[in-house]
């Protein structure tokens, strides 16, 4: 049995991706597609909606910011699928609508914890379960590039340097510390909590790829941008439909066995975009 897991999938891009994956594998009994969501009822409702349209999907609760929730999902996967996991799409994330100065420190702490720290932790926790030719897709954003371009030269150099995940965590914690102190701009950080969080997750993807490059399982990991999509997160101002936004995620999640590229890249509209050194 093969398993694909999409986080944050009760609506928007994640939901559209689960739907497409389920349609893609509709003729195969070998695949179980999991829709995960933080809220049980919303997740189950989304799952039932897909089932009513004739698609075979499964639900499991997952709040990526909750270590116990992550552990429960991983324990379930270990028990249910002894062969392991084939695809993980780290789509879960959040964005504040208001980066007002008086809220900036708290916003930064919660946004970095969700979009960067928790996603990195979940990926690391899942790695032992990943099978040969597994695919990991980290949903990032072109706003990572915007944030990168607004960094001071010394900070940009740090993000372009070789570093470990622990060193990256310290760097992201520096942003949170200065955001909470209100002096982040003096230290070279932009006032873009979401963009900085996705910059961190993009850099983490590059580091994880370096960690996996000699792994005999030939796991392929990439970061991607779905584009400006009509979802709750964008107040439905995006020009792309969720289905269009899910296209690059689907492309990366279904890269066939034996391919070597893209690997450890940032992908948008199925094309590699470079703004950080890999």
PDB file of C-alpha atoms in Angstrom:
ATOM      1  CA  UNK A   1       0.000   0.000   0.000  1.00  0.00           C
ATOM      2  CA  UNK A   2       1.209   3.496  -0.914  1.00  0.00           C
ATOM      3  CA  UNK A   3       0.393   6.558   1.174  1.00  0.00           C
ATOM      4  CA  UNK A   4       0.164  10.276   0.376  1.00  0.00           C
ATOM      5  CA  UNK A   5      -0.333  12.762   3.202  1.00  0.00           C
ATOM      6  CA  UNK A   6      -1.377  16.402   2.708  1.00  0.00           C
ATOM      7  CA  UNK A   7      -1.364  18.716   5.736  1.00  0.00           C
ATOM      8  CA  UNK A   8      -3.724  21.651   6.193  1.00  0.00           C
ATOM      9  CA  UNK A   9      -6.080  20.205   3.598  1.00  0.00           C
ATOM     10  CA  UNK A  10      -9.650  20.880   4.721  1.00  0.00           C
ATOM     11  CA  UNK A  11      -9.906  23.826   2.302  1.00  0.00           C
ATOM     12  CA  UNK A  12      -8.074  25.868  -0.303  1.00  0.00           C
ATOM     13  CA  UNK A  13      -4.939  24.592  -2.015  1.00  0.00           C
ATOM     14  CA  UNK A  14      -4.567  21.553   0.242  1.00  0.00           C
ATOM     15  CA  UNK A  15      -8.122  20.422  -0.444  1.00  0.00           C
ATOM     16  CA  UNK A  16      -7.658  20.931  -4.192  1.00  0.00           C
ATOM     17  CA  UNK A  17      -4.466  18.877  -4.088  1.00  0.00           C
ATOM     18  CA  UNK A  18      -6.107  15.988  -2.209  1.00  0.00           C
ATOM     19  CA  UNK A  19      -8.904  16.019  -4.780  1.00  0.00           C
ATOM     20  CA  UNK A  20      -6.447  15.913  -7.680  1.00  0.00           C
ATOM     21  CA  UNK A  21      -4.330  13.172  -6.127  1.00  0.00           C
ATOM     22  CA  UNK A  22      -7.457  11.110  -5.450  1.00  0.00           C
ATOM     23  CA  UNK A  23      -8.584  11.544  -9.061  1.00  0.00           C
ATOM     24  CA  UNK A  24      -5.104  10.722 -10.343  1.00  0.00           C
ATOM     25  CA  UNK A  25      -5.018   7.457  -8.408  1.00  0.00           C
ATOM     26  CA  UNK A  26      -8.741   6.694  -8.721  1.00  0.00           C
ATOM     27  CA  UNK A  27      -8.141   3.496 -10.693  1.00  0.00           C
ATOM     28  CA  UNK A  28      -5.567   2.219  -8.225  1.00  0.00           C
ATOM     29  CA  UNK A  29      -6.352   0.357  -5.028  1.00  0.00           C
ATOM     30  CA  UNK A  30      -2.693   0.707  -4.062  1.00  0.00           C
ATOM     31  CA  UNK A  31      -2.939   4.310  -2.837  1.00  0.00           C
ATOM     32  CA  UNK A  32      -4.399   5.803   0.323  1.00  0.00           C
ATOM     33  CA  UNK A  33      -4.687   9.605   0.144  1.00  0.00           C
ATOM     34  CA  UNK A  34      -4.865  11.324   3.542  1.00  0.00           C
ATOM     35  CA  UNK A  35      -6.437  14.720   4.102  1.00  0.00           C
ATOM     36  CA  UNK A  36      -5.283  16.134   7.423  1.00  0.00           C
ATOM     37  CA  UNK A  37      -6.592  19.169   9.266  1.00  0.00           C
ATOM     38  CA  UNK A  38      -6.226  20.766  12.672  1.00  0.00           C
ATOM     39  CA  UNK A  39      -9.977  20.726  13.313  1.00  0.00           C
ATOM     40  CA  UNK A  40     -11.597  17.280  13.389  1.00  0.00           C
ATOM     41  CA  UNK A  41     -15.055  18.362  12.248  1.00  0.00           C
ATOM     42  CA  UNK A  42     -13.844  20.537   9.386  1.00  0.00           C
ATOM     43  CA  UNK A  43     -11.474  17.825   8.248  1.00  0.00           C
ATOM     44  CA  UNK A  44     -14.119  15.113   8.337  1.00  0.00           C
ATOM     45  CA  UNK A  45     -16.600  17.360   6.515  1.00  0.00           C
ATOM     46  CA  UNK A  46     -14.060  18.046   3.757  1.00  0.00           C
ATOM     47  CA  UNK A  47     -13.304  14.341   3.506  1.00  0.00           C
ATOM     48  CA  UNK A  48     -17.002  13.434   3.243  1.00  0.00           C
ATOM     49  CA  UNK A  49     -17.499  16.026   0.513  1.00  0.00           C
ATOM     50  CA  UNK A  50     -14.794  14.351  -1.575  1.00  0.00           C
ATOM     51  CA  UNK A  51     -16.225  10.910  -0.875  1.00  0.00           C
ATOM     52  CA  UNK A  52     -19.656  12.069  -2.056  1.00  0.00           C
ATOM     53  CA  UNK A  53     -18.095  12.906  -5.417  1.00  0.00           C
ATOM     54  CA  UNK A  54     -16.861   9.335  -5.679  1.00  0.00           C
ATOM     55  CA  UNK A  55     -13.282   9.825  -4.511  1.00  0.00           C
ATOM     56  CA  UNK A  56     -11.489   7.571  -2.057  1.00  0.00           C
ATOM     57  CA  UNK A  57      -9.828   9.694   0.622  1.00  0.00           C
ATOM     58  CA  UNK A  58      -9.078   9.259   4.309  1.00  0.00           C
ATOM     59  CA  UNK A  59      -8.870  11.710   7.203  1.00  0.00           C
ATOM     60  CA  UNK A  60      -6.560  12.033  10.188  1.00  0.00           C
ATOM     61  CA  UNK A  61      -6.363  14.937  12.599  1.00  0.00           C
ATOM     62  CA  UNK A  62      -3.090  16.873  12.606  1.00  0.00           C
ATOM     63  CA  UNK A  63      -2.145  20.147  14.232  1.00  0.00           C
ATOM     64  CA  UNK A  64       1.473  20.600  13.177  1.00  0.00           C
ATOM     65  CA  UNK A  65       2.104  23.021  16.059  1.00  0.00           C
ATOM     66  CA  UNK A  66       1.110  20.347  18.599  1.00  0.00           C
ATOM     67  CA  UNK A  67       3.856  17.793  19.253  1.00  0.00           C
ATOM     68  CA  UNK A  68       1.358  15.276  20.644  1.00  0.00           C
ATOM     69  CA  UNK A  69      -0.815  15.602  17.545  1.00  0.00           C
ATOM     70  CA  UNK A  70       2.198  14.991  15.312  1.00  0.00           C
ATOM     71  CA  UNK A  71       3.233  11.984  17.409  1.00  0.00           C
ATOM     72  CA  UNK A  72      -0.289  10.529  17.220  1.00  0.00           C
ATOM     73  CA  UNK A  73      -0.322  10.732  13.425  1.00  0.00           C
ATOM     74  CA  UNK A  74       3.143   9.225  13.089  1.00  0.00           C
ATOM     75  CA  UNK A  75       2.252   6.405  15.496  1.00  0.00           C
ATOM     76  CA  UNK A  76      -0.875   5.702  13.434  1.00  0.00           C
ATOM     77  CA  UNK A  77       1.133   5.643  10.216  1.00  0.00           C
ATOM     78  CA  UNK A  78       3.729   3.285  11.704  1.00  0.00           C
ATOM     79  CA  UNK A  79       1.024   0.912  12.932  1.00  0.00           C
ATOM     80  CA  UNK A  80      -1.150   1.028   9.803  1.00  0.00           C
ATOM     81  CA  UNK A  81       1.449   1.203   7.039  1.00  0.00           C
ATOM     82  CA  UNK A  82       4.456  -0.919   7.842  1.00  0.00           C
ATOM     83  CA  UNK A  83       5.967  -0.125   4.436  1.00  0.00           C
ATOM     84  CA  UNK A  84       6.053   3.600   5.215  1.00  0.00           C
ATOM     85  CA  UNK A  85       4.960   6.870   3.589  1.00  0.00           C
ATOM     86  CA  UNK A  86       5.397   7.722  -0.099  1.00  0.00           C
ATOM     87  CA  UNK A  87       4.381  11.381  -0.285  1.00  0.00           C
ATOM     88  CA  UNK A  88       4.206  14.212   2.235  1.00  0.00           C
ATOM     89  CA  UNK A  89       3.007  17.665   1.227  1.00  0.00           C
ATOM     90  CA  UNK A  90       3.665  20.201   3.980  1.00  0.00           C
ATOM     91  CA  UNK A  91       0.876  22.605   3.104  1.00  0.00           C
ATOM     92  CA  UNK A  92      -0.240  23.596   6.611  1.00  0.00           C
ATOM     93  CA  UNK A  93       0.534  27.200   7.432  1.00  0.00           C
ATOM     94  CA  UNK A  94      -0.916  30.519   8.464  1.00  0.00           C
ATOM     95  CA  UNK A  95      -0.673  34.255   7.836  1.00  0.00           C
ATOM     96  CA  UNK A  96      -1.822  37.229   9.841  1.00  0.00           C
ATOM     97  CA  UNK A  97      -3.825  39.810   7.944  1.00  0.00           C
ATOM     98  CA  UNK A  98      -2.276  42.632   9.953  1.00  0.00           C
ATOM     99  CA  UNK A  99       1.416  43.167  10.708  1.00  0.00           C
ATOM    100  CA  UNK A 100       0.664  46.279  12.771  1.00  0.00           C
ATOM    101  CA  UNK A 101       3.637  47.419  14.887  1.00  0.00           C
ATOM    102  CA  UNK A 102       1.884  46.742  18.198  1.00  0.00           C
ATOM    103  CA  UNK A 103       1.134  43.157  17.123  1.00  0.00           C
ATOM    104  CA  UNK A 104       4.331  42.436  15.225  1.00  0.00           C
ATOM    105  CA  UNK A 105       6.281  40.612  17.935  1.00  0.00           C
ATOM    106  CA  UNK A 106       3.486  38.195  18.798  1.00  0.00           C
ATOM    107  CA  UNK A 107       2.663  37.696  15.114  1.00  0.00           C
ATOM    108  CA  UNK A 108       6.299  36.905  14.363  1.00  0.00           C
ATOM    109  CA  UNK A 109       6.575  34.346  17.160  1.00  0.00           C
ATOM    110  CA  UNK A 110       3.412  32.459  16.158  1.00  0.00           C
ATOM    111  CA  UNK A 111       4.056  32.665  12.410  1.00  0.00           C
ATOM    112  CA  UNK A 112       7.638  31.385  12.683  1.00  0.00           C
ATOM    113  CA  UNK A 113       6.544  28.616  15.050  1.00  0.00           C
ATOM    114  CA  UNK A 114       3.837  27.453  12.626  1.00  0.00           C
ATOM    115  CA  UNK A 115       5.291  27.974   9.165  1.00  0.00           C
ATOM    116  CA  UNK A 116       8.920  27.225   9.948  1.00  0.00           C
ATOM    117  CA  UNK A 117       9.583  25.392  13.220  1.00  0.00           C
ATOM    118  CA  UNK A 118       6.590  23.033  13.255  1.00  0.00           C
ATOM    119  CA  UNK A 119       6.879  22.164   9.568  1.00  0.00           C
ATOM    120  CA  UNK A 120      10.589  21.414   9.921  1.00  0.00           C
ATOM    121  CA  UNK A 121       9.952  19.325  13.048  1.00  0.00           C
ATOM    122  CA  UNK A 122       7.199  17.339  11.319  1.00  0.00           C
ATOM    123  CA  UNK A 123       9.389  16.677   8.291  1.00  0.00           C
ATOM    124  CA  UNK A 124      12.250  15.422  10.465  1.00  0.00           C
ATOM    125  CA  UNK A 125       9.863  13.237  12.459  1.00  0.00           C
ATOM    126  CA  UNK A 126       8.496  11.701   9.250  1.00  0.00           C
ATOM    127  CA  UNK A 127      11.847  11.060   7.563  1.00  0.00           C
ATOM    128  CA  UNK A 128      12.392   7.624   9.157  1.00  0.00           C
ATOM    129  CA  UNK A 129       9.024   6.543   7.695  1.00  0.00           C
ATOM    130  CA  UNK A 130       9.742   7.665   4.133  1.00  0.00           C
ATOM    131  CA  UNK A 131      10.145   4.864   1.580  1.00  0.00           C
ATOM    132  CA  UNK A 132      12.335   4.548  -1.501  1.00  0.00           C
ATOM    133  CA  UNK A 133      11.506   7.188  -4.145  1.00  0.00           C
ATOM    134  CA  UNK A 134       9.421   9.149  -1.625  1.00  0.00           C
ATOM    135  CA  UNK A 135       8.506  12.755  -2.345  1.00  0.00           C
ATOM    136  CA  UNK A 136       8.421  15.671   0.106  1.00  0.00           C
ATOM    137  CA  UNK A 137       6.845  18.946  -1.012  1.00  0.00           C
ATOM    138  CA  UNK A 138       7.240  22.026   1.187  1.00  0.00           C
ATOM    139  CA  UNK A 139       4.737  24.741   0.358  1.00  0.00           C
ATOM    140  CA  UNK A 140       6.500  28.096   0.550  1.00  0.00           C
ATOM    141  CA  UNK A 141       5.894  31.400  -1.214  1.00  0.00           C
ATOM    142  CA  UNK A 142       7.435  33.951  -3.554  1.00  0.00           C
ATOM    143  CA  UNK A 143       7.130  36.282  -0.569  1.00  0.00           C
ATOM    144  CA  UNK A 144      10.202  34.443   0.710  1.00  0.00           C
ATOM    145  CA  UNK A 145      12.112  36.075  -2.129  1.00  0.00           C
ATOM    146  CA  UNK A 146      10.591  39.467  -1.280  1.00  0.00           C
ATOM    147  CA  UNK A 147      11.719  39.053   2.337  1.00  0.00           C
ATOM    148  CA  UNK A 148      15.177  37.940   1.211  1.00  0.00           C
ATOM    149  CA  UNK A 149      15.624  41.032  -0.967  1.00  0.00           C
ATOM    150  CA  UNK A 150      14.782  43.254   1.996  1.00  0.00           C
ATOM    151  CA  UNK A 151      17.344  41.693   4.329  1.00  0.00           C
ATOM    152  CA  UNK A 152      20.471  43.608   5.259  1.00  0.00           C
ATOM    153  CA  UNK A 153      23.579  42.489   3.375  1.00  0.00           C
ATOM    154  CA  UNK A 154      25.007  40.621   6.406  1.00  0.00           C
ATOM    155  CA  UNK A 155      21.740  38.736   6.941  1.00  0.00           C
ATOM    156  CA  UNK A 156      21.411  37.917   3.239  1.00  0.00           C
ATOM    157  CA  UNK A 157      24.953  36.541   3.357  1.00  0.00           C
ATOM    158  CA  UNK A 158      23.979  34.329   6.295  1.00  0.00           C
ATOM    159  CA  UNK A 159      21.008  32.899   4.411  1.00  0.00           C
ATOM    160  CA  UNK A 160      23.287  32.239   1.444  1.00  0.00           C
ATOM    161  CA  UNK A 161      25.900  30.480   3.544  1.00  0.00           C
ATOM    162  CA  UNK A 162      26.182  26.803   4.349  1.00  0.00           C
ATOM    163  CA  UNK A 163      24.538  26.038   7.684  1.00  0.00           C
ATOM    164  CA  UNK A 164      22.909  23.292   9.719  1.00  0.00           C
ATOM    165  CA  UNK A 165      19.238  23.167  10.664  1.00  0.00           C
ATOM    166  CA  UNK A 166      20.193  24.066  14.240  1.00  0.00           C
ATOM    167  CA  UNK A 167      22.033  27.150  13.002  1.00  0.00           C
ATOM    168  CA  UNK A 168      19.022  28.105  10.890  1.00  0.00           C
ATOM    169  CA  UNK A 169      16.747  27.712  13.907  1.00  0.00           C
ATOM    170  CA  UNK A 170      18.981  30.110  15.859  1.00  0.00           C
ATOM    171  CA  UNK A 171      18.828  32.604  13.000  1.00  0.00           C
ATOM    172  CA  UNK A 172      15.023  32.427  12.853  1.00  0.00           C
ATOM    173  CA  UNK A 173      14.867  32.801  16.633  1.00  0.00           C
ATOM    174  CA  UNK A 174      16.933  35.983  16.282  1.00  0.00           C
ATOM    175  CA  UNK A 175      14.216  37.414  14.050  1.00  0.00           C
ATOM    176  CA  UNK A 176      11.541  36.561  16.623  1.00  0.00           C
ATOM    177  CA  UNK A 177      13.621  38.021  19.474  1.00  0.00           C
ATOM    178  CA  UNK A 178      14.145  41.309  17.646  1.00  0.00           C
ATOM    179  CA  UNK A 179      10.539  41.404  16.433  1.00  0.00           C
ATOM    180  CA  UNK A 180       9.354  41.090  20.031  1.00  0.00           C
ATOM    181  CA  UNK A 181      11.820  43.800  21.093  1.00  0.00           C
ATOM    182  CA  UNK A 182      10.630  46.048  18.263  1.00  0.00           C
ATOM    183  CA  UNK A 183      14.146  46.563  16.867  1.00  0.00           C
ATOM    184  CA  UNK A 184      14.131  43.973  14.046  1.00  0.00           C
ATOM    185  CA  UNK A 185      14.560  46.585  11.300  1.00  0.00           C
ATOM    186  CA  UNK A 186      17.635  47.993  13.068  1.00  0.00           C
ATOM    187  CA  UNK A 187      19.110  44.498  12.902  1.00  0.00           C
ATOM    188  CA  UNK A 188      18.403  44.095   9.192  1.00  0.00           C
ATOM    189  CA  UNK A 189      15.103  42.196   9.197  1.00  0.00           C
ATOM    190  CA  UNK A 190      12.066  43.279   7.141  1.00  0.00           C
ATOM    191  CA  UNK A 191       8.620  43.776   8.662  1.00  0.00           C
ATOM    192  CA  UNK A 192       7.284  40.704   6.857  1.00  0.00           C
ATOM    193  CA  UNK A 193       6.484  37.876   9.272  1.00  0.00           C
ATOM    194  CA  UNK A 194       4.988  35.578   6.626  1.00  0.00           C
ATOM    195  CA  UNK A 195       7.756  36.207   4.100  1.00  0.00           C
ATOM    196  CA  UNK A 196      10.499  35.597   6.668  1.00  0.00           C
ATOM    197  CA  UNK A 197       8.806  32.380   7.840  1.00  0.00           C
ATOM    198  CA  UNK A 198       8.667  31.060   4.281  1.00  0.00           C
ATOM    199  CA  UNK A 199      12.254  32.172   3.651  1.00  0.00           C
ATOM    200  CA  UNK A 200      13.249  30.042   6.623  1.00  0.00           C
ATOM    201  CA  UNK A 201      11.242  27.068   5.357  1.00  0.00           C
ATOM    202  CA  UNK A 202      12.797  27.415   1.900  1.00  0.00           C
ATOM    203  CA  UNK A 203      16.307  27.461   3.387  1.00  0.00           C
ATOM    204  CA  UNK A 204      15.372  24.452   5.536  1.00  0.00           C
ATOM    205  CA  UNK A 205      14.340  22.608   2.371  1.00  0.00           C
ATOM    206  CA  UNK A 206      17.784  23.216   0.875  1.00  0.00           C
ATOM    207  CA  UNK A 207      19.467  21.963   4.055  1.00  0.00           C
ATOM    208  CA  UNK A 208      17.239  18.875   4.184  1.00  0.00           C
ATOM    209  CA  UNK A 209      18.041  18.162   0.537  1.00  0.00           C
ATOM    210  CA  UNK A 210      21.741  18.292   1.361  1.00  0.00           C
ATOM    211  CA  UNK A 211      21.125  15.856   4.214  1.00  0.00           C
ATOM    212  CA  UNK A 212      19.267  13.503   1.843  1.00  0.00           C
ATOM    213  CA  UNK A 213      21.518  13.698  -1.217  1.00  0.00           C
ATOM    214  CA  UNK A 214      23.341  10.454  -0.383  1.00  0.00           C
ATOM    215  CA  UNK A 215      20.351   8.675   1.148  1.00  0.00           C
ATOM    216  CA  UNK A 216      19.892   5.303  -0.602  1.00  0.00           C
ATOM    217  CA  UNK A 217      16.112   5.815  -0.595  1.00  0.00           C
ATOM    218  CA  UNK A 218      16.498   8.524  -3.272  1.00  0.00           C
ATOM    219  CA  UNK A 219      13.956  10.775  -1.559  1.00  0.00           C
ATOM    220  CA  UNK A 220      13.231  13.957  -3.509  1.00  0.00           C
ATOM    221  CA  UNK A 221      12.403  17.105  -1.548  1.00  0.00           C
ATOM    222  CA  UNK A 222      11.525  20.515  -2.979  1.00  0.00           C
ATOM    223  CA  UNK A 223      10.036  23.836  -1.924  1.00  0.00           C
ATOM    224  CA  UNK A 224       7.390  25.470  -4.073  1.00  0.00           C
ATOM    225  CA  UNK A 225       5.155  28.485  -4.485  1.00  0.00           C
ATOM    226  CA  UNK A 226       1.519  27.889  -5.477  1.00  0.00           C
ATOM    227  CA  UNK A 227       1.154  31.498  -6.603  1.00  0.00           C
ATOM    228  CA  UNK A 228      -1.403  34.128  -5.588  1.00  0.00           C
ATOM    229  CA  UNK A 229      -4.437  31.949  -5.012  1.00  0.00           C
ATOM    230  CA  UNK A 230      -8.096  32.718  -4.281  1.00  0.00           C
ATOM    231  CA  UNK A 231      -8.230  31.363  -0.714  1.00  0.00           C
ATOM    232  CA  UNK A 232      -9.172  32.526   2.778  1.00  0.00           C
ATOM    233  CA  UNK A 233      -5.502  33.358   3.403  1.00  0.00           C
ATOM    234  CA  UNK A 234      -5.523  35.964   0.605  1.00  0.00           C
ATOM    235  CA  UNK A 235      -9.040  37.209   1.451  1.00  0.00           C
ATOM    236  CA  UNK A 236      -9.991  35.642  -1.904  1.00  0.00           C
ATOM    237  CA  UNK A 237      -8.048  38.305  -3.794  1.00  0.00           C
ATOM    238  CA  UNK A 238      -5.779  35.829  -5.582  1.00  0.00           C
ATOM    239  CA  UNK A 239      -5.956  35.467  -9.349  1.00  0.00           C
ATOM    240  CA  UNK A 240      -5.451  31.678  -9.358  1.00  0.00           C
ATOM    241  CA  UNK A 241      -8.043  29.097  -8.419  1.00  0.00           C
ATOM    242  CA  UNK A 242      -7.078  26.602  -5.695  1.00  0.00           C
ATOM    243  CA  UNK A 243      -6.898  23.963  -8.425  1.00  0.00           C
ATOM    244  CA  UNK A 244      -4.398  26.074 -10.377  1.00  0.00           C
ATOM    245  CA  UNK A 245      -2.445  26.759  -7.188  1.00  0.00           C
ATOM    246  CA  UNK A 246      -2.231  23.036  -6.471  1.00  0.00           C
ATOM    247  CA  UNK A 247      -0.723  22.227  -9.883  1.00  0.00           C
ATOM    248  CA  UNK A 248       2.963  22.641  -8.970  1.00  0.00           C
ATOM    249  CA  UNK A 249       2.387  20.777  -5.704  1.00  0.00           C
ATOM    250  CA  UNK A 250       0.846  17.902  -7.685  1.00  0.00           C
ATOM    251  CA  UNK A 251       3.709  17.945 -10.181  1.00  0.00           C
ATOM    252  CA  UNK A 252       6.317  17.646  -7.418  1.00  0.00           C
ATOM    253  CA  UNK A 253       4.342  15.076  -5.423  1.00  0.00           C
ATOM    254  CA  UNK A 254       4.021  12.789  -8.444  1.00  0.00           C
ATOM    255  CA  UNK A 255       7.532  13.021  -9.881  1.00  0.00           C
ATOM    256  CA  UNK A 256       8.128   9.505 -11.246  1.00  0.00           C
ATOM    257  CA  UNK A 257      10.709   7.097  -9.804  1.00  0.00           C
ATOM    258  CA  UNK A 258      14.176   7.519 -11.223  1.00  0.00           C
ATOM    259  CA  UNK A 259      14.058  11.271 -11.837  1.00  0.00           C
ATOM    260  CA  UNK A 260      16.822  13.312 -10.233  1.00  0.00           C
ATOM    261  CA  UNK A 261      15.571  16.862 -10.843  1.00  0.00           C
ATOM    262  CA  UNK A 262      14.196  19.061  -9.509  1.00  0.00           C
ATOM    263  CA  UNK A 263      15.808  18.209  -6.188  1.00  0.00           C
ATOM    264  CA  UNK A 264      16.341  20.667  -3.354  1.00  0.00           C
ATOM    265  CA  UNK A 265      14.956  23.511  -5.447  1.00  0.00           C
ATOM    266  CA  UNK A 266      12.350  26.271  -5.234  1.00  0.00           C
ATOM    267  CA  UNK A 267       9.703  25.627  -7.891  1.00  0.00           C
ATOM    268  CA  UNK A 268       6.961  27.923  -9.191  1.00  0.00           C
ATOM    269  CA  UNK A 269       4.664  27.122 -12.138  1.00  0.00           C
ATOM    270  CA  UNK A 270       6.667  23.897 -12.569  1.00  0.00           C
ATOM    271  CA  UNK A 271       9.861  25.893 -13.160  1.00  0.00           C
ATOM    272  CA  UNK A 272      12.906  26.226 -10.902  1.00  0.00           C
ATOM    273  CA  UNK A 273      13.510  29.728  -9.517  1.00  0.00           C
ATOM    274  CA  UNK A 274      16.794  30.607  -7.827  1.00  0.00           C
ATOM    275  CA  UNK A 275      17.216  33.370  -5.279  1.00  0.00           C
ATOM    276  CA  UNK A 276      19.166  31.557  -2.557  1.00  0.00           C
ATOM    277  CA  UNK A 277      22.301  29.508  -2.985  1.00  0.00           C
ATOM    278  CA  UNK A 278      21.470  25.817  -2.595  1.00  0.00           C
TER     279      UNK A 278
END
